[in-house]
Short mmCIF file of C-alpha atoms and ligand atoms in Angstrom, two decimals:
data_model
loop_
_atom_site.label_atom_id
_atom_site.label_comp_id
_atom_site.label_asym_id
_atom_site.label_seq_id
_atom_site.Cartn_x
_atom_site.Cartn_y
_atom_site.Cartn_z
CA UNK Q 1 4.90 14.08 -34.17
CA UNK Q 2 8.28 15.76 -34.25
CA UNK Q 3 8.64 19.48 -34.69
CA UNK Q 4 12.37 19.33 -35.38
CA UNK Q 5 13.58 21.39 -38.30
CA UNK Q 6 15.90 19.51 -40.63
CA UNK Q 7 18.75 21.84 -41.66
CA UNK Q 8 20.20 21.49 -45.13
CA UNK Q 9 23.94 22.23 -45.12
CA UNK Q 10 26.36 22.72 -48.00
CA UNK Q 11 29.80 21.04 -47.76
CA UNK Q 12 31.14 24.51 -46.81
CA UNK Q 13 28.96 24.35 -43.66
CA UNK Q 14 30.61 21.26 -42.15
CA UNK Q 15 31.28 23.10 -38.88
CA UNK Q 16 27.55 23.66 -38.29
CA UNK Q 17 26.76 20.03 -39.10
CA UNK Q 18 29.55 18.82 -36.78
CA UNK Q 19 28.20 21.05 -33.97
CA UNK Q 20 24.80 19.34 -34.20
CA UNK Q 21 26.48 15.90 -34.11
CA UNK Q 22 28.52 16.91 -31.06
CA UNK Q 23 25.28 18.06 -29.40
CA UNK Q 24 23.95 14.49 -29.73
CA UNK Q 25 21.80 15.03 -32.82
CA UNK Q 26 21.44 12.93 -35.99
CA UNK Q 27 22.82 14.44 -39.21
CA UNK Q 28 22.85 12.70 -42.61
CA UNK Q 29 26.01 12.92 -44.71
CA UNK Q 30 27.16 12.03 -48.23
CA UNK Q 31 29.69 9.31 -49.05
CA UNK Q 32 30.90 8.04 -52.43
CA UNK Q 33 28.40 5.13 -52.19
CA UNK Q 34 25.11 6.34 -50.65
CA UNK Q 35 24.05 8.86 -47.97
CA UNK Q 36 24.59 7.81 -44.34
CA UNK Q 37 22.73 8.65 -41.13
CA UNK Q 38 25.32 10.02 -38.73
CA UNK Q 39 25.58 10.21 -34.95
CA UNK Q 40 28.59 10.21 -32.63
CA UNK Q 41 29.50 6.51 -32.32
CA UNK Q 42 30.53 6.80 -28.67
CA UNK Q 43 27.23 8.49 -27.63
CA UNK Q 44 24.68 5.68 -26.99
CA UNK Q 45 21.74 8.13 -26.75
CA UNK Q 46 22.59 9.68 -30.13
CA UNK Q 47 23.04 6.21 -31.70
CA UNK Q 48 19.65 5.15 -30.30
CA UNK Q 49 18.09 8.08 -32.21
CA UNK Q 50 19.49 6.61 -35.46
CA UNK Q 51 17.81 3.25 -34.81
CA UNK Q 52 14.55 5.01 -33.94
CA UNK Q 53 14.61 7.25 -37.03
CA UNK Q 54 15.29 4.31 -39.38
CA UNK Q 55 12.91 1.91 -37.58
CA UNK Q 56 15.94 -0.39 -37.60
CA UNK Q 57 15.85 -3.60 -35.54
CA UNK Q 58 18.27 -3.38 -32.57
CA UNK Q 59 20.11 -6.59 -33.60
CA UNK Q 60 21.30 -5.03 -36.88
CA UNK Q 61 24.66 -3.37 -36.05
CA UNK Q 62 25.88 -0.08 -37.51
CA UNK Q 63 29.00 0.75 -39.51
CA UNK Q 64 31.54 2.90 -37.64
CA UNK Q 65 32.72 5.58 -40.09
CA UNK Q 66 36.23 6.95 -39.51
CA UNK Q 67 38.48 9.66 -40.95
CA UNK Q 68 41.80 7.87 -40.24
CA UNK Q 69 43.06 4.33 -39.70
CA UNK Q 70 44.31 5.49 -36.28
CA UNK Q 71 40.67 5.96 -35.21
CA UNK Q 72 40.02 2.26 -35.93
CA UNK Q 73 42.95 1.21 -33.72
CA UNK Q 74 41.25 2.85 -30.72
CA UNK Q 75 38.29 0.48 -30.97
CA UNK Q 76 39.42 -2.72 -32.71
CA UNK Q 77 42.29 -5.09 -33.41
CA UNK Q 78 43.71 -4.44 -36.88
CA UNK Q 79 45.00 -7.78 -38.17
CA UNK Q 80 47.88 -7.75 -40.72
CA UNK Q 81 45.58 -8.73 -43.61
CA UNK Q 82 43.07 -6.04 -42.59
CA UNK Q 83 45.93 -3.53 -42.51
CA UNK Q 84 46.83 -4.49 -46.10
CA UNK Q 85 43.22 -3.90 -47.23
CA UNK Q 86 43.20 -0.50 -45.54
CA UNK Q 87 46.51 0.47 -47.16
CA UNK Q 88 45.32 -0.47 -50.66
CA UNK Q 89 41.59 0.36 -50.64
CA UNK Q 90 41.09 3.14 -48.06
CA UNK Q 91 39.77 5.70 -48.48
CA UNK Q 92 37.22 3.80 -50.58
CA UNK Q 93 33.99 1.75 -50.69
CA UNK Q 94 35.17 -1.14 -48.49
CA UNK Q 95 33.78 -1.88 -45.01
CA UNK Q 96 36.00 -4.12 -42.86
CA UNK Q 97 34.70 -6.24 -39.96
CA UNK Q 98 37.20 -6.59 -37.12
CA UNK Q 99 37.23 -7.92 -33.55
CA UNK Q 100 36.44 -5.06 -31.16
CA UNK Q 101 38.43 -4.16 -28.07
CA UNK Q 102 36.06 -4.90 -25.17
CA UNK Q 103 34.16 -1.97 -23.73
CA UNK Q 104 35.26 0.69 -26.22
CA UNK Q 105 32.12 0.92 -28.38
CA UNK Q 106 28.57 1.11 -26.97
CA UNK Q 107 26.68 -2.21 -27.33
CA UNK Q 108 23.95 -0.34 -29.22
CA UNK Q 109 26.46 0.20 -32.09
CA UNK Q 110 27.61 -3.42 -32.39
CA UNK Q 111 24.25 -5.04 -31.70
CA UNK Q 112 26.04 -6.78 -28.82
CA UNK Q 113 28.47 -8.59 -31.20
CA UNK Q 114 32.20 -8.96 -30.43
CA UNK Q 115 32.96 -7.53 -33.88
CA UNK Q 116 32.30 -4.20 -35.56
CA UNK Q 117 32.28 -2.86 -39.12
CA UNK Q 118 34.65 0.01 -40.01
CA UNK Q 119 34.60 2.23 -43.10
CA UNK Q 120 36.80 5.10 -44.32
CA UNK Q 121 34.92 6.70 -47.24
CA UNK Q 122 36.54 8.19 -50.33
CA UNK Q 123 34.38 11.30 -50.07
CA UNK Q 124 36.41 14.20 -48.65
CA UNK Q 125 33.17 15.70 -47.29
CA UNK Q 126 32.63 12.64 -45.08
CA UNK Q 127 36.18 12.71 -43.78
CA UNK Q 128 36.06 16.48 -43.14
CA UNK Q 129 32.84 16.01 -41.13
CA UNK Q 130 34.39 13.28 -38.96
CA UNK Q 131 37.60 15.28 -38.55
CA UNK Q 132 35.46 18.21 -37.36
CA UNK Q 133 33.74 16.06 -34.70
CA UNK Q 134 37.05 14.41 -33.73
CA UNK Q 135 35.43 10.98 -33.20
CA UNK Q 136 33.93 8.26 -35.42
CA UNK Q 137 30.31 8.55 -36.46
CA UNK Q 138 27.93 5.67 -37.11
CA UNK Q 139 26.83 5.53 -40.73
CA UNK Q 140 24.00 3.21 -41.71
CA UNK Q 141 22.45 4.03 -45.07
CA UNK Q 142 20.13 7.05 -44.72
CA UNK Q 143 16.85 5.34 -45.63
CA UNK Q 144 13.91 4.00 -43.67
CA UNK Q 145 14.49 0.32 -42.94
CA UNK Q 146 13.34 -1.86 -45.93
CA UNK Q 147 13.40 1.12 -48.36
CA UNK Q 148 15.97 1.76 -51.13
CA UNK Q 149 19.11 3.54 -49.95
CA UNK Q 150 19.37 7.31 -50.51
CA UNK Q 151 21.66 8.58 -53.27
CA UNK Q 152 20.48 12.22 -53.09
CA UNK Q 153 19.76 14.63 -50.21
CA UNK Q 154 16.16 14.77 -51.51
CA UNK Q 155 15.82 11.03 -50.78
CA UNK Q 156 17.08 11.58 -47.23
CA UNK Q 157 14.56 14.37 -46.68
CA UNK Q 158 11.77 12.25 -48.17
CA UNK Q 159 12.36 9.67 -45.43
CA UNK Q 160 13.49 11.89 -42.52
CA UNK Q 161 12.40 15.54 -42.96
CA UNK Q 162 11.44 16.86 -39.53
CA UNK Q 163 12.87 13.73 -37.87
CA UNK Q 164 16.65 14.35 -38.06
CA UNK Q 165 18.53 17.57 -37.30
CA UNK Q 166 20.30 18.02 -40.62
CA UNK Q 167 21.65 16.75 -43.92
CA UNK Q 168 24.89 17.73 -45.65
CA UNK Q 169 24.04 17.96 -49.35
CA UNK Q 170 26.92 17.23 -51.73
CA UNK Q 171 24.72 16.22 -54.67
CA UNK Q 172 24.15 12.68 -55.99
CA UNK Q 173 26.52 10.00 -54.64
CA UNK Q 174 28.80 8.75 -57.43
CA UNK Q 175 28.75 4.94 -56.97
CA UNK Q 176 25.09 4.45 -56.06
CA UNK Q 177 25.27 1.15 -54.12
CA UNK Q 178 26.64 0.60 -50.63
CA UNK Q 179 30.20 -0.47 -49.82
CA UNK Q 180 31.50 -4.02 -50.08
CA UNK Q 181 31.43 -5.59 -46.59
CA UNK Q 182 34.26 -8.03 -45.83
CA UNK Q 183 34.47 -10.02 -42.60
CA UNK Q 184 38.16 -10.31 -41.63
CA UNK Q 185 37.36 -12.29 -38.44
CA UNK Q 186 36.77 -15.56 -40.35
CA UNK Q 187 39.06 -17.77 -42.50
CA UNK Q 188 38.99 -17.33 -45.42
CA UNK Q 189 37.70 -13.75 -45.21
CA UNK Q 190 34.03 -13.54 -46.22
CA UNK Q 191 32.34 -10.98 -48.45
CA UNK Q 192 29.03 -10.41 -46.64
CA UNK Q 193 27.74 -7.77 -49.08
CA UNK Q 194 28.95 -7.29 -52.69
CA UNK Q 195 29.88 -3.78 -53.76
CA UNK Q 196 32.05 -1.92 -56.25
CA UNK Q 197 35.14 -3.80 -54.98
CA UNK Q 198 34.84 -7.55 -55.62
CA UNK Q 199 36.97 -10.71 -55.29
CA UNK Q 200 38.99 -9.72 -58.38
CA UNK Q 201 40.12 -6.58 -56.50
CA UNK Q 202 40.58 -8.11 -53.03
CA UNK Q 203 42.12 -11.55 -53.73
CA UNK Q 204 45.40 -10.23 -55.22
CA UNK Q 205 45.97 -8.46 -51.88
CA UNK Q 206 44.78 -10.97 -49.23
CA UNK Q 207 44.37 -14.29 -51.07
CA UNK Q 208 41.16 -16.32 -51.44
CA UNK Q 209 37.90 -14.88 -50.12
CA UNK Q 210 34.53 -16.60 -49.76
CA UNK Q 211 31.22 -15.09 -50.83
CA UNK Q 212 28.66 -15.28 -48.05
CA UNK Q 213 25.77 -13.25 -49.38
CA UNK Q 214 23.42 -15.94 -50.63
CA UNK Q 215 19.71 -15.55 -49.99
CA UNK Q 216 19.10 -16.12 -46.27
CA UNK Q 217 16.39 -18.71 -45.66
CA UNK Q 218 13.77 -18.30 -42.93
CA UNK Q 219 15.17 -19.48 -39.59
CA UNK Q 220 18.79 -19.26 -40.78
CA UNK Q 221 21.19 -16.94 -38.91
CA UNK Q 222 22.93 -14.68 -41.44
CA UNK Q 223 26.51 -13.49 -40.89
CA UNK Q 224 25.59 -9.84 -41.49
CA UNK Q 225 22.44 -9.32 -39.42
CA UNK Q 226 21.09 -6.83 -41.97
CA UNK Q 227 20.87 -9.54 -44.62
CA UNK Q 228 17.85 -11.22 -43.09
CA UNK Q 229 15.57 -8.22 -43.46
CA UNK Q 230 13.49 -7.17 -46.45
CA UNK Q 231 15.44 -4.59 -48.39
CA UNK Q 232 15.39 -1.93 -51.08
CA UNK Q 233 11.69 -2.47 -51.70
CA UNK Q 234 9.56 0.19 -53.35
CA UNK Q 235 5.78 0.05 -52.87
CA UNK Q 236 5.32 -1.58 -56.30
CA UNK Q 237 6.26 -5.20 -57.04
CA UNK Q 238 9.54 -5.34 -58.99
CA UNK Q 239 9.98 -8.14 -61.56
CA UNK Q 240 13.42 -8.60 -63.15
CA UNK Q 241 13.73 -9.15 -66.90
CA UNK Q 242 16.96 -11.14 -67.33
CA UNK Q 243 17.52 -11.56 -71.07
CA UNK Q 244 17.36 -8.61 -73.49
CA UNK Q 245 15.39 -10.90 -75.87
CA UNK Q 246 12.67 -11.33 -73.21
CA UNK Q 247 11.56 -7.69 -73.25
CA UNK Q 248 8.80 -7.97 -75.91
CA UNK Q 249 7.23 -10.92 -74.03
CA UNK Q 250 7.65 -9.22 -70.66
CA UNK Q 251 5.98 -6.02 -71.88
CA UNK Q 252 3.09 -8.05 -73.33
CA UNK Q 253 2.75 -10.00 -70.06
CA UNK Q 254 2.69 -6.79 -68.00
CA UNK Q 255 0.05 -5.25 -70.26
CA UNK Q 256 -2.08 -8.42 -70.15
CA UNK Q 257 -1.86 -8.51 -66.34
CA UNK Q 258 -4.17 -5.49 -66.28
CA UNK Q 259 -2.14 -3.78 -63.52
CA UNK Q 260 -0.62 -0.36 -64.08
CA UNK Q 261 3.05 -1.03 -64.77
CA UNK Q 262 6.26 0.93 -65.25
CA UNK Q 263 9.69 0.14 -66.66
CA UNK Q 264 13.17 0.72 -65.18
CA UNK Q 265 15.71 0.10 -67.96
CA UNK Q 266 18.34 1.51 -70.30
CA UNK Q 267 17.33 4.07 -72.95
CA UNK Q 268 17.69 1.37 -75.64
CA UNK Q 269 15.01 -0.79 -73.99
CA UNK Q 270 12.81 2.18 -73.06
CA UNK Q 271 12.64 2.99 -76.79
CA UNK Q 272 10.58 -0.22 -77.21
CA UNK Q 273 8.10 0.58 -74.40
CA UNK Q 274 4.60 1.75 -75.44
CA UNK Q 275 4.01 5.48 -74.92
CA UNK Q 276 2.08 6.38 -71.80
CA UNK Q 277 3.86 3.77 -69.66
CA UNK Q 278 5.82 5.47 -66.81
CA UNK Q 279 9.54 4.85 -67.30
CA UNK Q 280 12.82 5.68 -65.56
CA UNK Q 281 16.09 5.54 -67.51
CA UNK Q 282 18.99 3.69 -65.86
CA UNK Q 283 21.64 4.98 -68.25
CA UNK Q 284 23.58 3.18 -70.93
CA UNK Q 285 26.09 1.03 -69.00
CA UNK Q 286 26.46 -0.80 -65.69
CA UNK Q 287 28.13 2.19 -63.96
CA UNK Q 288 25.23 4.45 -64.92
CA UNK Q 289 22.65 1.77 -64.09
CA UNK Q 290 24.16 1.27 -60.61
CA UNK Q 291 24.39 5.03 -60.06
CA UNK Q 292 20.67 5.41 -60.94
CA UNK Q 293 19.17 2.20 -59.48
CA UNK Q 294 17.98 3.46 -56.08
CA UNK Q 295 16.82 6.82 -57.50
CA UNK Q 296 14.78 4.87 -60.05
CA UNK Q 297 13.21 2.57 -57.47
CA UNK Q 298 12.33 5.61 -55.37
CA UNK Q 299 10.91 7.45 -58.40
CA UNK Q 300 8.27 4.74 -58.77
CA UNK Q 301 7.28 5.29 -55.12
CA UNK Q 302 6.35 8.83 -56.16
CA UNK Q 303 4.04 7.34 -58.83
CA UNK Q 304 1.84 5.25 -56.57
CA UNK Q 305 -0.54 4.31 -59.39
CA UNK Q 306 2.16 1.93 -60.68
CA UNK Q 307 1.95 -1.43 -58.89
CA UNK Q 308 4.33 -3.44 -61.10
CA UNK Q 309 7.82 -2.41 -62.25
CA UNK Q 310 9.72 -4.37 -64.91
CA UNK Q 311 13.45 -3.88 -64.26
CA UNK Q 312 16.49 -4.63 -66.39
CA UNK Q 313 19.07 -7.23 -65.34
CA UNK Q 314 22.81 -6.85 -66.01
CA UNK Q 315 25.44 -9.61 -66.06
CA UNK Q 316 26.33 -10.30 -62.40
CA UNK Q 317 30.07 -9.77 -62.75
CA UNK Q 318 32.17 -6.92 -61.34
CA UNK Q 319 29.96 -3.98 -60.39
CA UNK Q 320 27.07 -5.97 -61.93
CA UNK Q 321 27.25 -8.39 -58.95
CA UNK Q 322 26.45 -5.49 -56.60
CA UNK Q 323 23.73 -4.14 -58.91
CA UNK Q 324 22.04 -7.56 -59.22
CA UNK Q 325 22.30 -8.22 -55.46
CA UNK Q 326 20.34 -5.01 -54.75
CA UNK Q 327 17.87 -5.46 -57.61
CA UNK Q 328 17.18 -9.08 -56.63
CA UNK Q 329 16.39 -8.01 -53.05
CA UNK Q 330 14.15 -5.17 -54.25
CA UNK Q 331 12.24 -7.72 -56.35
CA UNK Q 332 12.04 -10.25 -53.52
CA UNK Q 333 13.68 -12.67 -55.99
CA UNK Q 334 10.95 -12.38 -58.68
CA UNK Q 335 12.12 -12.84 -62.28
CA UNK Q 336 10.00 -12.65 -65.43
CA UNK Q 337 11.36 -15.99 -66.70
CA UNK Q 338 9.92 -17.73 -63.62
CA UNK Q 339 6.53 -16.00 -63.98
CA UNK Q 340 6.17 -17.95 -67.23
CA UNK Q 341 6.96 -21.36 -65.71
O1 TXA G 1 28.30 2.28 -48.26
C1 TXA G 1 27.95 2.02 -47.09
O2 TXA G 1 28.44 1.08 -46.44
C2 TXA G 1 26.89 2.92 -46.46
C3 TXA G 1 27.49 4.33 -46.35
C4 TXA G 1 26.53 5.31 -45.71
O3 TXA G 1 28.70 4.28 -45.63
N1 TXA G 1 26.45 2.41 -45.19
C5 TXA G 1 25.68 1.27 -45.09
O4 TXA G 1 25.34 0.89 -43.77
O5 TXA G 1 25.32 0.63 -46.04
P1 TXA G 1 24.18 -0.14 -43.45
O6 TXA G 1 24.04 -0.11 -41.97
O7 TXA G 1 22.97 0.18 -44.23
O8 TXA G 1 24.76 -1.54 -43.87
C6 TXA G 1 25.77 -2.15 -43.08
C7 TXA G 1 25.71 -3.65 -43.20
C8 TXA G 1 24.43 -4.24 -42.61
O9 TXA G 1 23.99 -5.32 -43.44
C9 TXA G 1 24.89 -4.78 -41.24
O10 TXA G 1 24.12 -5.88 -40.80
C10 TXA G 1 26.33 -5.19 -41.54
O11 TXA G 1 26.81 -4.20 -42.44
N2 TXA G 1 27.18 -5.18 -40.33
C11 TXA G 1 27.46 -4.14 -39.51
N3 TXA G 1 28.23 -4.54 -38.48
C12 TXA G 1 28.44 -5.86 -38.65
C13 TXA G 1 29.16 -6.87 -37.91
N4 TXA G 1 29.81 -6.59 -36.79
N5 TXA G 1 29.13 -8.14 -38.40
C14 TXA G 1 28.49 -8.44 -39.56
N6 TXA G 1 27.80 -7.53 -40.28
C15 TXA G 1 27.77 -6.26 -39.83
MG1 MG G 2 21.31 -0.09 -45.38
#
C-alpha cells in the first residue's frame, strides 16, 4: 500500500512537475496522442518505478521522449533517412527506432536492446516539461499494462492515483491513439505500430516501408516487444461489428446471448440500439472515433455489469488503420461475422 499523494498540475505548473521528475519521481504528462508516464531517462531507479507502476514486463522497452533533435544525438546514431523523418514530421506523432550509442542509456530503458525508440511530441506542454528537466524522459503510455491507453488525466488517476507523484493535466489528448513506430535500423524501414502517420505520409520522404504489425503468434519473437502482450482490453469481451448492414443481426445476437451487453458506436448506429442498453458514442467520423476509442473502452470498465461490448469497425485505411489495430487488439481478434460461422 502506497501513501503517496498524486499531485494534479496545470500546464502553468510545469516547474513543480519537473522538480518531482528531477527528484527521481514518476509524473504523467500529456502528449498529442495519449498520456505518458514520465521519469528521467538517465535515472535507472526512476525508470524502474515506471515499470513497477505499470506492471510492465522488463523486456518491453520504453520510448525516450525528447524536446530537441540534439537530445537524440547524445544517445543514438541519427541516420540520414531518420534525419529526414525528423525534419518533416517532428514535432509530431512519430516514434523513430535508432541504433543506440553504447553505454549512454540505462539498460532498463532499452530492455537490453542495441536500439531505442525516440519521440518528439507535438504538444508544447510535453516539450516544455522536458526542457524544464533538461534531459529526456521515458514515456510509455500512462495505463496499467494490458489496459486501454489514457487519453484524459482522469484515466491516469484511475490507474495510478496514490502510486505516482503527479500528473500534468492538459485536458483530453487530441489524436487518441499512440504514435506510429518506425524502425529505421532495418531495410526497408518497418512500421512496427500504425498511427496517425502511415505509409502514404512516410514513403514520399524515405521511399518504401514495410508493415510489420501483424498479429504475433505464440512463440514468435515480435520486432516491437510490446506487440506480444495482451493490449487495450477492458474487463468486458469486445466483439467487432465490421459491416454497417450487420448491426441488426449483431444486436439480436447480443440480446439472445443473455449476457448484459453494451454498444460502442457512432450516433447513427446508437440510434438503432434498444433503450436501456448502455452505450458510448464514438463520434461521427474516424477522427472522432479514434479520439474517443480508449475513453469508450474505459467507460465500459466503469459499468462492470456489462460483459459484452459490440464495437463499430471503420475502414482500415489512413487513421482507420491505427483505429482498427487498437480495436482488434482490445477484442482479442473477435469479430461478429466469425461468431456466426
Ligand atoms: O504516442 C506514444 O507513443 C505514447 C506517448 C505517451 O508518447 N507512448 C507509447 O509508449 O505508446 P508505449 O511504451 O506504450 O509503446 C511503445 C512501443 C512498445 O510497443 C514498445 O515495445 C516499442 O514501442 N518499442 C520501444 N522501444 C523499442 C525498440 N528499441 N525496438 C522495438 N520496439 C520498441
Ligand atoms: Mg502502451
